CSV table of N, CA and C in Angstrom, one decimal:
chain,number,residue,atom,x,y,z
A,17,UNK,N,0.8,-1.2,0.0
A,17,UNK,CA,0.0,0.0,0.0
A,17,UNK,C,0.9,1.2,0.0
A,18,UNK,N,0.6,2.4,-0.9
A,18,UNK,CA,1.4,3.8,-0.9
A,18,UNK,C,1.8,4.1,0.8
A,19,UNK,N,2.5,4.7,0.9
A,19,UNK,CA,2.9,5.2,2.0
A,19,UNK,C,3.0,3.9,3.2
A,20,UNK,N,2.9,2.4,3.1
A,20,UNK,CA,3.4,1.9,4.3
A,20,UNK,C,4.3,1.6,4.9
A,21,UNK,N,5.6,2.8,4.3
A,21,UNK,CA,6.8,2.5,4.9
A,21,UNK,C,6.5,3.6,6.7
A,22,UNK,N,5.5,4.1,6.4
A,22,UNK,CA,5.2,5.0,7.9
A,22,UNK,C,4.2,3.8,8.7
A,23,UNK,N,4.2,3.5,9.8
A,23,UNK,CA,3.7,3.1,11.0
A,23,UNK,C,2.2,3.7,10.6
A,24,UNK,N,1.5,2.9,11.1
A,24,UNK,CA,-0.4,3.5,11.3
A,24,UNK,C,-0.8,2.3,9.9
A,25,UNK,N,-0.7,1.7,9.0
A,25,UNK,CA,-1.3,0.9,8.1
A,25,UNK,C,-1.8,-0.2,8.8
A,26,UNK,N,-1.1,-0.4,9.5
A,26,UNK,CA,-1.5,-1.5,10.5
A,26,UNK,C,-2.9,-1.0,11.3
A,27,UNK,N,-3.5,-0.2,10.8
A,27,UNK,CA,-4.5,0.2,12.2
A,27,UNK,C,-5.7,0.4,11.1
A,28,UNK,N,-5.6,-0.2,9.7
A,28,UNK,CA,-6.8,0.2,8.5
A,28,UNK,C,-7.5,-0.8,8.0
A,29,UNK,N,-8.4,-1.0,7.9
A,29,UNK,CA,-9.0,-2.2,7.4
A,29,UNK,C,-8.2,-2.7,6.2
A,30,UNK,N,-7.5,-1.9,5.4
A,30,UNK,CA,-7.0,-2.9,4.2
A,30,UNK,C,-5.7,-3.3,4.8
A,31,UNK,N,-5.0,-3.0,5.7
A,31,UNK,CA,-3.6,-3.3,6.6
A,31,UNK,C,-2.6,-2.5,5.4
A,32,UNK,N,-1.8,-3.0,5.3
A,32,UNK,CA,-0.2,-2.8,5.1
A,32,UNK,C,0.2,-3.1,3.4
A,33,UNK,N,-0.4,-4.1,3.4
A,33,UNK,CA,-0.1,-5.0,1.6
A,33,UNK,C,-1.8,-5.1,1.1
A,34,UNK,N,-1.7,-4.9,0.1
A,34,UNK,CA,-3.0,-4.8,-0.8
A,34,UNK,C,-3.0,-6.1,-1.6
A,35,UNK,N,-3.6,-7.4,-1.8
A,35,UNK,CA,-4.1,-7.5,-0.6
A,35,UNK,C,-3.8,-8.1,0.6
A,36,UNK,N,-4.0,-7.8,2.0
A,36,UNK,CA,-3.0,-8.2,3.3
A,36,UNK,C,-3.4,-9.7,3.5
A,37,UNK,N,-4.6,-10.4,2.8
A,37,UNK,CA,-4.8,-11.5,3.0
A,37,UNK,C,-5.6,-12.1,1.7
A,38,UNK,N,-4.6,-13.0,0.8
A,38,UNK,CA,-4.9,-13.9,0.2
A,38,UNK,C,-5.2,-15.2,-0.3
A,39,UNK,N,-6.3,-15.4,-0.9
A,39,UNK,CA,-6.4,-17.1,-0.9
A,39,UNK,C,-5.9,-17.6,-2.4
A,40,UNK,N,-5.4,-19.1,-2.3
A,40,UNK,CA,-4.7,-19.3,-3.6
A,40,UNK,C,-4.4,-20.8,-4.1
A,41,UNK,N,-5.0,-21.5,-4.6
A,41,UNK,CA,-4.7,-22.5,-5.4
A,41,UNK,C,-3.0,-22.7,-5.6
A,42,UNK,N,-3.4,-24.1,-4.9
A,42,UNK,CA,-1.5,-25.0,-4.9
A,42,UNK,C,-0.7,-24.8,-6.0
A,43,UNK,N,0.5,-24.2,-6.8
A,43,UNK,CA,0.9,-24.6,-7.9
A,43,UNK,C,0.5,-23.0,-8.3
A,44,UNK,N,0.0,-22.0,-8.0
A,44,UNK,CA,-0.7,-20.4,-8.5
A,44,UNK,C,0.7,-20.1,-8.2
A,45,UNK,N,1.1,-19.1,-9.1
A,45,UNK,CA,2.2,-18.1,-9.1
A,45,UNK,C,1.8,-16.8,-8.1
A,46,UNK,N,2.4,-16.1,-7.1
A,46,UNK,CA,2.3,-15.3,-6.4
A,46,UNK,C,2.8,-14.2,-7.0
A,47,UNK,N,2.6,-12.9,-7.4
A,47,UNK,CA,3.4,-11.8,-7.7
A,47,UNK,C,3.4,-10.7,-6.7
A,48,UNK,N,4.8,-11.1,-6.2
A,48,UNK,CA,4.8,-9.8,-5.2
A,48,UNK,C,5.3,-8.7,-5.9
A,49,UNK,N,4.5,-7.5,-5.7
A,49,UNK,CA,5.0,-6.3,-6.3
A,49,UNK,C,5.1,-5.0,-5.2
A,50,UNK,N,6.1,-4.2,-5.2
A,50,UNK,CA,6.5,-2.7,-4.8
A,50,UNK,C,5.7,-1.6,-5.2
A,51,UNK,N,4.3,-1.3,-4.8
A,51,UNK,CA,3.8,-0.3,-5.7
A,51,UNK,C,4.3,1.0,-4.4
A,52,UNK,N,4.7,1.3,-3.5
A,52,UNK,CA,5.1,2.5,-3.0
A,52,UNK,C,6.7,2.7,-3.3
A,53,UNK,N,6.9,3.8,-2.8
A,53,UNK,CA,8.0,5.0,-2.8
A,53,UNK,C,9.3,4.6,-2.3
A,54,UNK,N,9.3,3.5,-1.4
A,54,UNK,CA,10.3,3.4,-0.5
A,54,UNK,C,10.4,1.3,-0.6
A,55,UNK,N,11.3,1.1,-0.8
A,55,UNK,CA,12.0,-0.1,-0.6
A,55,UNK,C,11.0,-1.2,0.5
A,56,UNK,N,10.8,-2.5,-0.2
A,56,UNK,CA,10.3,-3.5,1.3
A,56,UNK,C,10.5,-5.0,0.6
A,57,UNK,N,10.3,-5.4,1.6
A,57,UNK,CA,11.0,-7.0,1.8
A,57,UNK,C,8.9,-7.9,1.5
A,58,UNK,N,9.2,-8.9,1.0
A,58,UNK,CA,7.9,-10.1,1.6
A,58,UNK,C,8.6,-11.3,1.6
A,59,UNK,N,8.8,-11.3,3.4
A,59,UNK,CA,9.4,-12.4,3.6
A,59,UNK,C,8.5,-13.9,4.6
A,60,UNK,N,8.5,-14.6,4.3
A,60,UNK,CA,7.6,-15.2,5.1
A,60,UNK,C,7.8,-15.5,6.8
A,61,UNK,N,7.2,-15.9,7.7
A,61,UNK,CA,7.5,-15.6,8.7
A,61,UNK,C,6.6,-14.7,9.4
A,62,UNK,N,7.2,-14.4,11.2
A,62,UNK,CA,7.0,-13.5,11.9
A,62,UNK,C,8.1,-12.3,12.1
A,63,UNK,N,7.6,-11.2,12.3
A,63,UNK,CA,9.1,-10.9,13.1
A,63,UNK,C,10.1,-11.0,14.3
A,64,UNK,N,8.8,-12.1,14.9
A,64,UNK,CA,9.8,-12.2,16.3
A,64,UNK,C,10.5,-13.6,15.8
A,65,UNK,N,10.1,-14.2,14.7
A,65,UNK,CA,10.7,-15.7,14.5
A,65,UNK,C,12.7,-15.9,14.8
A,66,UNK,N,13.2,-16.8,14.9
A,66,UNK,CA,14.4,-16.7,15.2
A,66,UNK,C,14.7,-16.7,13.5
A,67,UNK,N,14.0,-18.0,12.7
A,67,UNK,CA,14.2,-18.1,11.1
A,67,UNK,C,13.2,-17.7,10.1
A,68,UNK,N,13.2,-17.0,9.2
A,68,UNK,CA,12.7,-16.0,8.8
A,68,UNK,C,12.6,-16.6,7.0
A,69,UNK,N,11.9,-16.2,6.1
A,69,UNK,CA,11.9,-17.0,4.6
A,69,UNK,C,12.0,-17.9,4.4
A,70,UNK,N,11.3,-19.0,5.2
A,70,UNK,CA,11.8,-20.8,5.1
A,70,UNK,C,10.8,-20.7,3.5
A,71,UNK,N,9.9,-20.1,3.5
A,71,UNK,CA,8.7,-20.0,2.3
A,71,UNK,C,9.4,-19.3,1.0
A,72,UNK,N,9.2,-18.1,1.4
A,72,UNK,CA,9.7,-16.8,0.7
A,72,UNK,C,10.5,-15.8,1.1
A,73,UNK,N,11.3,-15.3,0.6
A,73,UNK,CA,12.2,-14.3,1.1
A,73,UNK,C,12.4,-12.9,-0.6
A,74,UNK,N,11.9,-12.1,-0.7
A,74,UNK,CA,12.5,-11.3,-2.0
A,74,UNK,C,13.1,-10.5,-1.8
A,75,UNK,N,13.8,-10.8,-0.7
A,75,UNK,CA,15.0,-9.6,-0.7
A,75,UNK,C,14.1,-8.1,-0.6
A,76,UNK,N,15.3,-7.4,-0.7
A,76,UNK,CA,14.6,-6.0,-0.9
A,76,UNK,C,14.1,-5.6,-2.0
A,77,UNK,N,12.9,-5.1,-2.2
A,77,UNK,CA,12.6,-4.9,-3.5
A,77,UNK,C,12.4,-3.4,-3.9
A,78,UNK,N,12.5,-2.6,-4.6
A,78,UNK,CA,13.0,-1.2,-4.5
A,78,UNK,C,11.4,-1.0,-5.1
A,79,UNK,N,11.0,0.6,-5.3
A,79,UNK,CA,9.7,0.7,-5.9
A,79,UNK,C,9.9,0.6,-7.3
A,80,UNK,N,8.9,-0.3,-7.5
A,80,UNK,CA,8.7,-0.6,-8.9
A,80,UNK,C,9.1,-1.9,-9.3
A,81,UNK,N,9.8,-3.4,-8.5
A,81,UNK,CA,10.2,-4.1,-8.7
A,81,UNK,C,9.3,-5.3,-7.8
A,82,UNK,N,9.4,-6.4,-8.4
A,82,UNK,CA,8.4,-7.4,-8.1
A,82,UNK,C,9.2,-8.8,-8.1
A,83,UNK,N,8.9,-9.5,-7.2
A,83,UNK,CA,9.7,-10.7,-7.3
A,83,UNK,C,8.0,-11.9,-7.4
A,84,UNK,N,8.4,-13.4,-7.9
A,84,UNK,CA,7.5,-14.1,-7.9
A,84,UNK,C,7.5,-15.9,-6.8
A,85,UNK,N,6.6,-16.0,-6.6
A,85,UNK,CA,7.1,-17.5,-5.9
A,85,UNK,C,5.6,-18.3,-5.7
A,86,UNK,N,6.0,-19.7,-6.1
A,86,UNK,CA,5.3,-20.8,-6.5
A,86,UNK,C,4.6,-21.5,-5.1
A,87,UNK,N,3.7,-22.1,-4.5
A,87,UNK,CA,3.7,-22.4,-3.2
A,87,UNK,C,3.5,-24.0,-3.9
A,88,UNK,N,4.3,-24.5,-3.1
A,88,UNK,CA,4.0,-26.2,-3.5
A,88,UNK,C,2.9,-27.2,-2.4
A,89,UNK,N,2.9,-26.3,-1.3
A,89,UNK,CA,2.4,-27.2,0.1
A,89,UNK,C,1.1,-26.7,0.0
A,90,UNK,N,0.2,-27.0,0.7
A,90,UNK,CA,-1.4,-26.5,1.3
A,90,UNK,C,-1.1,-25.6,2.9
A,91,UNK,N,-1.3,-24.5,2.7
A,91,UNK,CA,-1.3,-24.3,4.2
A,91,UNK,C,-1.7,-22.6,4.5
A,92,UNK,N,-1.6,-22.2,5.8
A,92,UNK,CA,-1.6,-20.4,5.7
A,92,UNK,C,0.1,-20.1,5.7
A,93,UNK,N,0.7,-19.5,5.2
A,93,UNK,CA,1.8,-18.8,5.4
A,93,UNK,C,1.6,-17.3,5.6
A,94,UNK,N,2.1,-16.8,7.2
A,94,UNK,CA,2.1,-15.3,7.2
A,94,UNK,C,3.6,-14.6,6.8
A,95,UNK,N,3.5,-13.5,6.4
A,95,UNK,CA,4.4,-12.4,6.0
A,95,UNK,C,4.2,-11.6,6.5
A,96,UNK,N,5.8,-11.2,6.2
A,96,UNK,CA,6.0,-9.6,6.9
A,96,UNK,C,6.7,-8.6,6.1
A,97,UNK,N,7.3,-7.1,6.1
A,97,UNK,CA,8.2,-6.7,5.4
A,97,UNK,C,9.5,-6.6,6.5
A,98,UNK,N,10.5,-7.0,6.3
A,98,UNK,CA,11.9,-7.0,7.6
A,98,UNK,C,12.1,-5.6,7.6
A,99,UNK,N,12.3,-4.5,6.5
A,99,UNK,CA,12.5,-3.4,6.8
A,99,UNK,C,11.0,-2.5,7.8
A,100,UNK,N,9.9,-3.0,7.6
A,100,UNK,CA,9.0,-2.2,8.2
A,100,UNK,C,8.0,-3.3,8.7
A,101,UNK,N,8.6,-4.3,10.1
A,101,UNK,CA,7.9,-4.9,10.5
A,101,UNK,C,6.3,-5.0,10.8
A,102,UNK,N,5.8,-4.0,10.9
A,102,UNK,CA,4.4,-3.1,11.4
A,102,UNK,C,3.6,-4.3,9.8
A,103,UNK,N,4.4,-4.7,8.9
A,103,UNK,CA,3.8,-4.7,7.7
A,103,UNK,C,3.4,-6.1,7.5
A,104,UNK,N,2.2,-6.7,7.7
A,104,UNK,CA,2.3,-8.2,7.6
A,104,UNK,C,1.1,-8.4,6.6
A,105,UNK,N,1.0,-9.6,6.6
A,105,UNK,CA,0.0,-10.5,5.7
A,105,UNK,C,-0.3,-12.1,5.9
A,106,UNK,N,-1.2,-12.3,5.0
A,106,UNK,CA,-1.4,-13.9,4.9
A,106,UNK,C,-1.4,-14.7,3.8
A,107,UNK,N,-0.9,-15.3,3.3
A,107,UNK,CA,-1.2,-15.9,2.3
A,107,UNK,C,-2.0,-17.8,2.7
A,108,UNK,N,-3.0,-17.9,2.1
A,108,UNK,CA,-3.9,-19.2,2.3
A,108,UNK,C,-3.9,-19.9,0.9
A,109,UNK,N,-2.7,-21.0,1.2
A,109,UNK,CA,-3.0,-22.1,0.1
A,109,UNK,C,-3.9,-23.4,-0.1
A,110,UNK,N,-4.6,-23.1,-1.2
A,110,UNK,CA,-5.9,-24.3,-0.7
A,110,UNK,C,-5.5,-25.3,-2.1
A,111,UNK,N,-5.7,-26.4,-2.0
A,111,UNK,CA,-5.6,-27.4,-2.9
A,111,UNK,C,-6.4,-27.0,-4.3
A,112,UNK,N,-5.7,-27.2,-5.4
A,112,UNK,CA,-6.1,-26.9,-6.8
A,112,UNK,C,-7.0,-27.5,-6.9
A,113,UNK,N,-8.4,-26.7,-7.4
A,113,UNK,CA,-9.9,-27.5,-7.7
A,113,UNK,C,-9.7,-27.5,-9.1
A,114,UNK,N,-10.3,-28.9,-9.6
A,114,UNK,CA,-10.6,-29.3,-10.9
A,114,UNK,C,-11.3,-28.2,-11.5
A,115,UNK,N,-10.9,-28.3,-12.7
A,115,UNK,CA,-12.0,-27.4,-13.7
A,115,UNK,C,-13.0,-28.1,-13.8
A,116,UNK,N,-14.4,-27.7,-14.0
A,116,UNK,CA,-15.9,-28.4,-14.1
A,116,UNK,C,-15.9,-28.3,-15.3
């Protein structure tokens, strides 16, 4: 979200990442993208965890840069940004439904 490198996003109904909680079919490409001003991480994890991007990690991604990643398991995986911890999410992988 524009401006969540400032503290308070966490206090909005949409949170921090747009969107801060997504659901997604096993094997779906994830595109993480930088649409604000200032530099951020999506790394999986907490911030209090001791190990951090066991899932995902994109490094720093500058504005305007996007990194991608595949989830192979079923499960919730939460995120955070390491530079602006305040910044989290979910990601919910659900098993790929057949086409009807």
């Amino acid at each position: 979200v524009s401006g969540s490198g400032v503290s308070g996003c966490e206090f909005t109904e949409e949170g921090c990442y747009s969107p801060n909680i997504v659901k997604i079919d096993v094997g779906s490409v994830v595109i993480f993208s930088n649409t604000d001003s200032v530099s951020h991480t999506f790394s999986s994890g907490f911030p209090s965890d001791d190990i951090i991007g066991n899932e995902f990690n994109t490094g720093m991604l500058s504005s305007g840069d996007s990194a991608e990643w595949t989830p192979e398991t079923v499960g919730k995986i939460p995120y955070f940004c390491m530079i602006h911890p305040w910044m989290s999410g979910t990601v919910i992988i659900v098993p790929e439904t057949p086409d009807d």
